[in-house]
Coordinates of C-alpha atoms in Angstrom, one line a residue:
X1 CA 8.7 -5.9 0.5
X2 CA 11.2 -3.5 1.3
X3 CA 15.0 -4.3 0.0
X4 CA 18.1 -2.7 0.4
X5 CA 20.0 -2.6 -2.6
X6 CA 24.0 -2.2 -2.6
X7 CA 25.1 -0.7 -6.0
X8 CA 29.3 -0.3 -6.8
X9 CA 30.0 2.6 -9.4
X10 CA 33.7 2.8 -11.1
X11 CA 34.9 5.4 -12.6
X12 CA 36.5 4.5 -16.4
X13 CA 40.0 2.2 -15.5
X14 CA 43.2 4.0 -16.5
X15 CA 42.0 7.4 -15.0
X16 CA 43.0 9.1 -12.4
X17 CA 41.1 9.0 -9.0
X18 CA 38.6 11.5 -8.1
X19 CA 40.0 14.2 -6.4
X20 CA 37.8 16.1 -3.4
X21 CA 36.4 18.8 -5.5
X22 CA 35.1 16.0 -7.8
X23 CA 33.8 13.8 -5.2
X24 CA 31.6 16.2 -4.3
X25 CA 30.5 17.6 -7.5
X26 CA 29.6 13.1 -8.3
X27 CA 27.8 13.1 -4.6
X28 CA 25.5 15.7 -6.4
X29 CA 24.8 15.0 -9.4
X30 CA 23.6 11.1 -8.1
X31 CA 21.7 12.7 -5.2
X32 CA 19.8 15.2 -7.6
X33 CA 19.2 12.1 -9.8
X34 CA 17.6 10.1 -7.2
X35 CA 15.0 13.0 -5.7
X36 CA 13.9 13.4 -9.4
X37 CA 12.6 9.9 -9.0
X38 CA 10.1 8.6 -7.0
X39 CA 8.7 4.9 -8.8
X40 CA 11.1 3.0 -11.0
X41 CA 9.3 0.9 -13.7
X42 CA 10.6 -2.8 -13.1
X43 CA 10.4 -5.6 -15.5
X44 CA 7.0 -6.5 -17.0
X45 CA 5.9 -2.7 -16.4
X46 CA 5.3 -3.0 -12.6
X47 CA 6.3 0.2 -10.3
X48 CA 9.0 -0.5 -8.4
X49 CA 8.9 2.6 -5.3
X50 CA 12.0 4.3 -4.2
X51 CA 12.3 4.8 -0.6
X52 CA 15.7 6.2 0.3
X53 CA 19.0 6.3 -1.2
X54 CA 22.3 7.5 0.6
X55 CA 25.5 8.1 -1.7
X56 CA 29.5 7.8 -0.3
X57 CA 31.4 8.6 -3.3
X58 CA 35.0 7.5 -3.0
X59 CA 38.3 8.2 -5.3
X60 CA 37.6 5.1 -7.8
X61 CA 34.0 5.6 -7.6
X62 CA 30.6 5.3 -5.3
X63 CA 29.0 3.1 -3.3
X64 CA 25.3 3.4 -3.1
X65 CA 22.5 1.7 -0.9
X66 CA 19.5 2.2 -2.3
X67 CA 16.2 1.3 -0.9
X68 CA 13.3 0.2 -2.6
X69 CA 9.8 -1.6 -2.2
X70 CA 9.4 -4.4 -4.9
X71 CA 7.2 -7.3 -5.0
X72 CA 10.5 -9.8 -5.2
X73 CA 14.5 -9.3 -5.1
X74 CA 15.9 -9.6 -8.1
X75 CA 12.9 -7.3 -9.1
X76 CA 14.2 -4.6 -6.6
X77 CA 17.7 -5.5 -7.9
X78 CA 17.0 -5.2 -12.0
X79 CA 15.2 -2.0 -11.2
X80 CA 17.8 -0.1 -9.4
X81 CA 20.4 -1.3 -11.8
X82 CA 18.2 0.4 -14.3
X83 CA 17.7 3.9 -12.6
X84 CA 21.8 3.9 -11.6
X85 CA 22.7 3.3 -15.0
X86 CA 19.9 5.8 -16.5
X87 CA 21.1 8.5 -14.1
X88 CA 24.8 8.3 -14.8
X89 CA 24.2 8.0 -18.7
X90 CA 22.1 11.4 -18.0
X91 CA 26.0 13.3 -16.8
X92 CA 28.3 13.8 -19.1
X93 CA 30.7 13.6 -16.3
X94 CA 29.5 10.2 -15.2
X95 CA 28.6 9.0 -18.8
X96 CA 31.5 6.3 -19.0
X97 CA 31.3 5.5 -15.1
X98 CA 30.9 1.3 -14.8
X99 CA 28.4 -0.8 -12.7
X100 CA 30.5 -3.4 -10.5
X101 CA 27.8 -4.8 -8.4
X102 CA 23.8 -4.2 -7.7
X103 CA 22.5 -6.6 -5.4
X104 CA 20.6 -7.2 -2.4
X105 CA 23.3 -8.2 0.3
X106 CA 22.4 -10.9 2.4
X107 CA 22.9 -10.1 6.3
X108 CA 24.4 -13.3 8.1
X109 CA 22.3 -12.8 11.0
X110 CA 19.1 -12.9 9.0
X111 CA 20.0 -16.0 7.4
X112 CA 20.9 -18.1 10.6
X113 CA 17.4 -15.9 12.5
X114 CA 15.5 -17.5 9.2
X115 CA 16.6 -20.8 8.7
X116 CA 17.3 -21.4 12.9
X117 CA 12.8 -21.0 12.2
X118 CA 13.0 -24.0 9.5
X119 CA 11.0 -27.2 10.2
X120 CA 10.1 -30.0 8.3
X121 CA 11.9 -32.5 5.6
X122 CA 13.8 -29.4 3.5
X123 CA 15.3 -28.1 6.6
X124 CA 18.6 -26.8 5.9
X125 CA 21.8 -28.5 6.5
X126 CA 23.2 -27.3 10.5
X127 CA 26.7 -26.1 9.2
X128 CA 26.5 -22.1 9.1
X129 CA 28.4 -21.7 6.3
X130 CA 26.1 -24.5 4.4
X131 CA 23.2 -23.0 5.6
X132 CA 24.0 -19.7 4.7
X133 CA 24.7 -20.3 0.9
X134 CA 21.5 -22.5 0.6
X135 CA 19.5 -19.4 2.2
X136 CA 21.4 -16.9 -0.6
X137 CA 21.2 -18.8 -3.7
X138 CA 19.0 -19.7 -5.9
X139 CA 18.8 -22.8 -8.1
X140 CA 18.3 -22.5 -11.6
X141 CA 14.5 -23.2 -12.7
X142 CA 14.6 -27.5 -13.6
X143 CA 17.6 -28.2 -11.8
X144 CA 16.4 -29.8 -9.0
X145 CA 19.5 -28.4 -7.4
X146 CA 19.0 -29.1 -3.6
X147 CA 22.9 -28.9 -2.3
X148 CA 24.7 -26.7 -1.8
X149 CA 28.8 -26.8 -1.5
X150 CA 29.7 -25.2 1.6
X151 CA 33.4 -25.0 1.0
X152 CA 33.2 -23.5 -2.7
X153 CA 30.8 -20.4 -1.1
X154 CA 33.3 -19.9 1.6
X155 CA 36.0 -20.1 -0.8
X156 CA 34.0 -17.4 -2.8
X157 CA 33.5 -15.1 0.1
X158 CA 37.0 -15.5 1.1
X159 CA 38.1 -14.6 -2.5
X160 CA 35.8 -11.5 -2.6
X161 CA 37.0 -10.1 0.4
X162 CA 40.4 -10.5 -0.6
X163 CA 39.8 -8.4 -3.8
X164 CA 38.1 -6.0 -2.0
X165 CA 40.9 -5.7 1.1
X166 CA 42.6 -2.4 -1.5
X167 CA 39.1 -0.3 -0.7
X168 CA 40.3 0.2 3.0
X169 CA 42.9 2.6 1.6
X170 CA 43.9 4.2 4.9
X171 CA 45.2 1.6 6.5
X172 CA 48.2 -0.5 5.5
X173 CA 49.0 -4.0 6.3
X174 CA 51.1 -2.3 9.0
X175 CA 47.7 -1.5 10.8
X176 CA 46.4 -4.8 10.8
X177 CA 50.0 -6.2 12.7
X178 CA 52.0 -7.1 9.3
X179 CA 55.7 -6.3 10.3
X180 CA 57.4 -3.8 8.3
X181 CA 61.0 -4.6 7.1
X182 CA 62.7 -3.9 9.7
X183 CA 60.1 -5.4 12.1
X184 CA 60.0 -9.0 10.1
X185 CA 64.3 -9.0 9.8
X186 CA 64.2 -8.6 13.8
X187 CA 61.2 -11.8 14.2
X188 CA 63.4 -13.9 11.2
X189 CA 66.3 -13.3 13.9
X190 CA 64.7 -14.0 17.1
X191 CA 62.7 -17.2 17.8
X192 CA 58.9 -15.9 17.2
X193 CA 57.3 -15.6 13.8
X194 CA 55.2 -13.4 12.2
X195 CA 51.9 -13.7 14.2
X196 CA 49.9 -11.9 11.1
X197 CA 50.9 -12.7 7.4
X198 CA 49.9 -10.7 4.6
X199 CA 47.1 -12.8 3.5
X200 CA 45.6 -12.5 7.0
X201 CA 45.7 -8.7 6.8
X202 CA 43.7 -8.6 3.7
X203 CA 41.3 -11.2 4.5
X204 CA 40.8 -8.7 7.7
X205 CA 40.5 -5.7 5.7
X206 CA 37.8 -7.1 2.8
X207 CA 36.1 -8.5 5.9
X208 CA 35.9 -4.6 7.3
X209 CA 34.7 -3.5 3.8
X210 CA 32.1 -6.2 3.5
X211 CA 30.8 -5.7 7.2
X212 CA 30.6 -1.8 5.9
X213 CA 28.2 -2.6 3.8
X214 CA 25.9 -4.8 5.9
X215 CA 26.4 -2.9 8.7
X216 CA 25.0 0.3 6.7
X217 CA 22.1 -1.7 5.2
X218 CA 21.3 -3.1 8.7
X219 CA 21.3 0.7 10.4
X220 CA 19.4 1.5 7.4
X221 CA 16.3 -0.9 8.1
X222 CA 16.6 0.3 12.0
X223 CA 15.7 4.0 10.9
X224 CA 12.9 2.3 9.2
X225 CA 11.6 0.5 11.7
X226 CA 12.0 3.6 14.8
X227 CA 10.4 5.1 12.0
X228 CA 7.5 3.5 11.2
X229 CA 7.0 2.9 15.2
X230 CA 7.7 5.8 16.5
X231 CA 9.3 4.7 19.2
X232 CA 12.7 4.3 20.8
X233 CA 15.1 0.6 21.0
X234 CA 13.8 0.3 24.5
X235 CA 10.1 0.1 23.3
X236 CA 10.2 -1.0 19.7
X237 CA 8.2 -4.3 19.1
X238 CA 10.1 -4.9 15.7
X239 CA 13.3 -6.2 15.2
X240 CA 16.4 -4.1 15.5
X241 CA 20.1 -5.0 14.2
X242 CA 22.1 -3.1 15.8
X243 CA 20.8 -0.4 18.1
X244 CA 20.0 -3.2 20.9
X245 CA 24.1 -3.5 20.8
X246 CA 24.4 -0.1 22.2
X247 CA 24.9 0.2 25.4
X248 CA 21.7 0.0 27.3
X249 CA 21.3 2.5 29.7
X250 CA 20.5 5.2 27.1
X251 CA 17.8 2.5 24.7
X252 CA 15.2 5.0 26.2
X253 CA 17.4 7.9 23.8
X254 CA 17.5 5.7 20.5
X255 CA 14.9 7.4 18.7
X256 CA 14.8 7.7 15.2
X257 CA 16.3 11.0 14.7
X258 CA 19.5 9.6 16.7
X259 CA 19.0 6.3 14.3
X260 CA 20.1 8.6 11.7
X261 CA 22.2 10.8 13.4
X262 CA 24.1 7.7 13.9
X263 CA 24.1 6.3 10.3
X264 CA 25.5 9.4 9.5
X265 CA 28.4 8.8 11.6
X266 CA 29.0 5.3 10.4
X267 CA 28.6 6.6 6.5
X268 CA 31.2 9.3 7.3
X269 CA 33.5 7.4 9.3
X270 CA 33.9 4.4 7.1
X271 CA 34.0 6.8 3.8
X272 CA 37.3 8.2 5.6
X273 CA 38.4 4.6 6.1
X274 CA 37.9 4.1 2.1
X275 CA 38.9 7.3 0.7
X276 CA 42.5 7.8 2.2
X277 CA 41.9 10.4 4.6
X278 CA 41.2 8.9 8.1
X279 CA 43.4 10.2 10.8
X280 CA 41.7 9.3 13.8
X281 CA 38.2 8.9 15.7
X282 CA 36.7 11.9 16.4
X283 CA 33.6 11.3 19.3
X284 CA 32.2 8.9 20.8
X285 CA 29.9 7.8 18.4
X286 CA 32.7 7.0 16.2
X287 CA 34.0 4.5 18.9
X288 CA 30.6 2.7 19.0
X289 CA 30.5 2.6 15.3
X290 CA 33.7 1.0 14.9
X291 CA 32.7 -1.2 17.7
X292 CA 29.6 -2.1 15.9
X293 CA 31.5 -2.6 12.5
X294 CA 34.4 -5.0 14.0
X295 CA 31.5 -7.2 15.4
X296 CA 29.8 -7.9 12.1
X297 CA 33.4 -8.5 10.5
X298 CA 34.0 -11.1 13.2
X299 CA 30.1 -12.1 12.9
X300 CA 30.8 -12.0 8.9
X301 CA 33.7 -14.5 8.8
X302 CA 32.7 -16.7 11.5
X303 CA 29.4 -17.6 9.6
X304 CA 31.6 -18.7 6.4
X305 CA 34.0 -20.5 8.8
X306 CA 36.7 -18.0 7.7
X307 CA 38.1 -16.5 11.1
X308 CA 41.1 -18.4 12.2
X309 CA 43.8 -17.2 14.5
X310 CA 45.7 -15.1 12.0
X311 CA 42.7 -13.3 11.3
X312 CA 41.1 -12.9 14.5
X313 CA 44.7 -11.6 15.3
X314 CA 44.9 -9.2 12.3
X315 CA 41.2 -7.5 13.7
X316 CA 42.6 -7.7 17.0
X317 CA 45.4 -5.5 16.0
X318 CA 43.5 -3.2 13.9
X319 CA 41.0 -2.2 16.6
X320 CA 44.3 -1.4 18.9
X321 CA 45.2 0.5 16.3
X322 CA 42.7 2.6 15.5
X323 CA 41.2 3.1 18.8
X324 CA 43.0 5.7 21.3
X325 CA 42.1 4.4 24.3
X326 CA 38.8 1.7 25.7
X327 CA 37.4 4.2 27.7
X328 CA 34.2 3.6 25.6
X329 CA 33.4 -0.3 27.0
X330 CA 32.9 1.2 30.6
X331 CA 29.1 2.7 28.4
X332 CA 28.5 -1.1 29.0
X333 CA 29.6 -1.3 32.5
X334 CA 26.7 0.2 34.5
X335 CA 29.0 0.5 37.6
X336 CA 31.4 2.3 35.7
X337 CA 28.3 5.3 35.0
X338 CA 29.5 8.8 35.4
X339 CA 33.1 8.0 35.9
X340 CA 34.1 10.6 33.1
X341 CA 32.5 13.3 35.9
X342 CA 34.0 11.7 38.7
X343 CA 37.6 12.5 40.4
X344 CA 39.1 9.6 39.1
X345 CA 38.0 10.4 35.3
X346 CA 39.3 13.8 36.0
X347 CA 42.8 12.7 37.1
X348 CA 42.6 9.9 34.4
X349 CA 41.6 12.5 31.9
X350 CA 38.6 10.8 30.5
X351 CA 36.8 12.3 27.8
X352 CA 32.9 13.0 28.8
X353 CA 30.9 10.0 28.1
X354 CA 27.5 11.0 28.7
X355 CA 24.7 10.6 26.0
X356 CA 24.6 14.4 24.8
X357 CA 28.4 14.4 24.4
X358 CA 28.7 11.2 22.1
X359 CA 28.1 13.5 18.6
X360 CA 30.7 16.4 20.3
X361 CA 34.6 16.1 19.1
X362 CA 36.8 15.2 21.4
X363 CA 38.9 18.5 20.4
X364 CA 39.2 21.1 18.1
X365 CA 41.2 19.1 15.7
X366 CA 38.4 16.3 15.2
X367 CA 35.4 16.3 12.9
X368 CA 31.9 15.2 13.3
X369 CA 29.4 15.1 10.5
X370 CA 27.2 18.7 10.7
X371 CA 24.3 16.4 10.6
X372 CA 25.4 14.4 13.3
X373 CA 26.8 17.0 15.4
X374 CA 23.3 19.0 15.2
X375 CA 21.7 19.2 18.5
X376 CA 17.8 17.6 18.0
X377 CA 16.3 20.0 20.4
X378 CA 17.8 23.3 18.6
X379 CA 19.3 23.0 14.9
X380 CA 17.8 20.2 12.6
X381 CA 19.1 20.6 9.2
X382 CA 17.7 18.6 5.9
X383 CA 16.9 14.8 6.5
X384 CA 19.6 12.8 4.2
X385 CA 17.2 10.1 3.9
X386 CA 14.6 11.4 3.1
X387 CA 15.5 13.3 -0.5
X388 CA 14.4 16.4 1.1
X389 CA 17.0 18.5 0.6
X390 CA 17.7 22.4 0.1

């Protein structure tokens, strides 16, 4: 069976972050690691294969997703945390780096899909959040454990993202509709309140980096499956995640070379949103990837029954934020289709919109991934999934 593992590297506390010329000097050592190896010996002596592996190293560390065909998951999961911690022990530069997390992530949608198929006397309880924590556990052998508390895994979510609110470190509390000072002595004077607290923001921001993570495994399995079909979303018999939720008068275009093209975009797009250096989106691509990523937050917290006003609110603001303009929802509106070439998109200065211009930047000043940006038809450079490289 195939998993996708999610391992968190640290780099030594007490040290200062990684600076660019170091990030990239970590994404190359780890990458050279990991197309050196092609079956990782798992417990009890049974080959483990490796599959992919994609790297985003950040300023405290690195954040891979590794994916791996094992008989079981916490086979999949003991092996990779076995490879990860042989191939940083191989650099002296990496020697002393720290394992934070290797697991399997479990995608809310799968669990309700899963358990939605249940039948019989064990079915699961109806409440998502119960549900869901009954679907990712699992009991100690003998316990005869059969319940699961709904509240404490919600609390633990909740707590997780929380910790994990810091990684977003180009956005402040600011983006996500906190007042500044100035801003919260004006609402203490008038009659309104502060709509977004503090503790919303951050529950907002660990729910972005958590839905980073599934939403990066999920694209993952989608390359897989276009893959292995060889096919487009518009004709692929398997199950996709998230390429169905793009807009569908270009499924017949979502092969799997744009599959990738388009995990690329997510991978670099969120690794500015983690790293400190995000300034603003730069294609169209970007626009549907954030789209995509604010849908699992909200999917993400709503399963653990964590997405009240404030936080809803705090998303709500983000997005605002972050995004320019909406011109990107009219994709979805098929009688809004070729308004960017139309008179009116000319005098409302509309960027193009059509399918060949979503991996373009909008200007000079923007970046797009040179993967991404690669026309299929012309320039293909090295597959970053596939290990192959120069």
């Amino acid at each position: 069976m195939r998993y996708v593992v999610t391992v968190d590297a640290h780099i030594p506390g007490g040290l200062p972050e990684l600076d660019p010329l170091q990030r990239v000097g970590a994404v190359a050592l780890i990458e050279d690691g990991f197309d050196s190896v092609e079956a990782i010996e798992g417990p009890d002596g049974v080959e483990v294969g490796l599959l992919d592996s994609i790297v985003a190293v950040h300023p405290g560390g690195a954040l891979l997703k590794v994916v791996v065909d094992a008989p079981v998951l916490e086979m999949a999961e003991s092996a990779v945390r076995s490879i990860v911690e042989e191939l940083l022990e191989r650099s002296e530069l990496l020697a002393d780096w720290t394992i934070a997390r290797c697991e399997v992530a479990l995608h809310p949608k799968l669990a309700l899909e899963s358990l939605d198929a249940a039948d019989g006397p064990d079915i699961p309880p109806s409440d998502p959040a119960a549900r869901k924590a009954r679907h990712g556990e699992h009991p100690a052998a003998g316990s005869g454990e059969d319940e699961y508390d709904a509240e404490a895994k919600a609390e633990e979510v909740r707590q997780r993202m929380l910790a994990s609110a810091g990684e977003l470190r180009s956005f402040s509390p600011v983006m996500f509709g906190v007042p500044d000072e100035e801003e919260n002595e004006e609402a203490e004077e008038g009659e309104g309140g502060l709509s977004v607290t503090p503790e919303d923001a951050r529950l907002a921001a660990g729910a972005v980096v958590w839905a980073t993570d599934v939403l990066v495994d999920q694209l993952f399995q989608d390359v897989q499956t276009l893959t292995e079909e060889g096919t487009t979303a518009a004709e692929c018999d398997g199950h996709l995640w998230h390429l169905e939720d793009l807009p569908t008068r270009y499924a017949l275009q979502y092969d799997s070379l744009f599959a990738r093209r388009f995990l690329v975009t997510v991978v670099a797009m969120t690794t500015h949103f983690t790293d400190g250096s995000f300034q603003r989106l730069n294609c169209v691509a970007e626009e549907l990837a954030l789209r995509l990523l604010l849908n699992e937050a909200h999917v993400t917290l709503e399963t653990f029954g964590l997405l009240d006003d404030g936080v809803s609110a705090a998303l709500e603001v983000f997005a605002n934020n972050v995004y320019e303009d909406l011109d990107h929802e009219w994709l979805y509106d098929d009688s809004m289709d070729g308004i960017d070439e139309s008179p009116i998109g000319e005098a409302l200065r509309v960027a193009p919109m059509g399918f060949k211009a979503w991996f373009s930047p909008f200007n000079r000043g923007r970046y797009v991934h040179p993967y991404a940006a690669d026309e299929p038809e012309t320039t293909q450079g090295p597959d970053p999934l596939s290990g192959s490289g120069p």
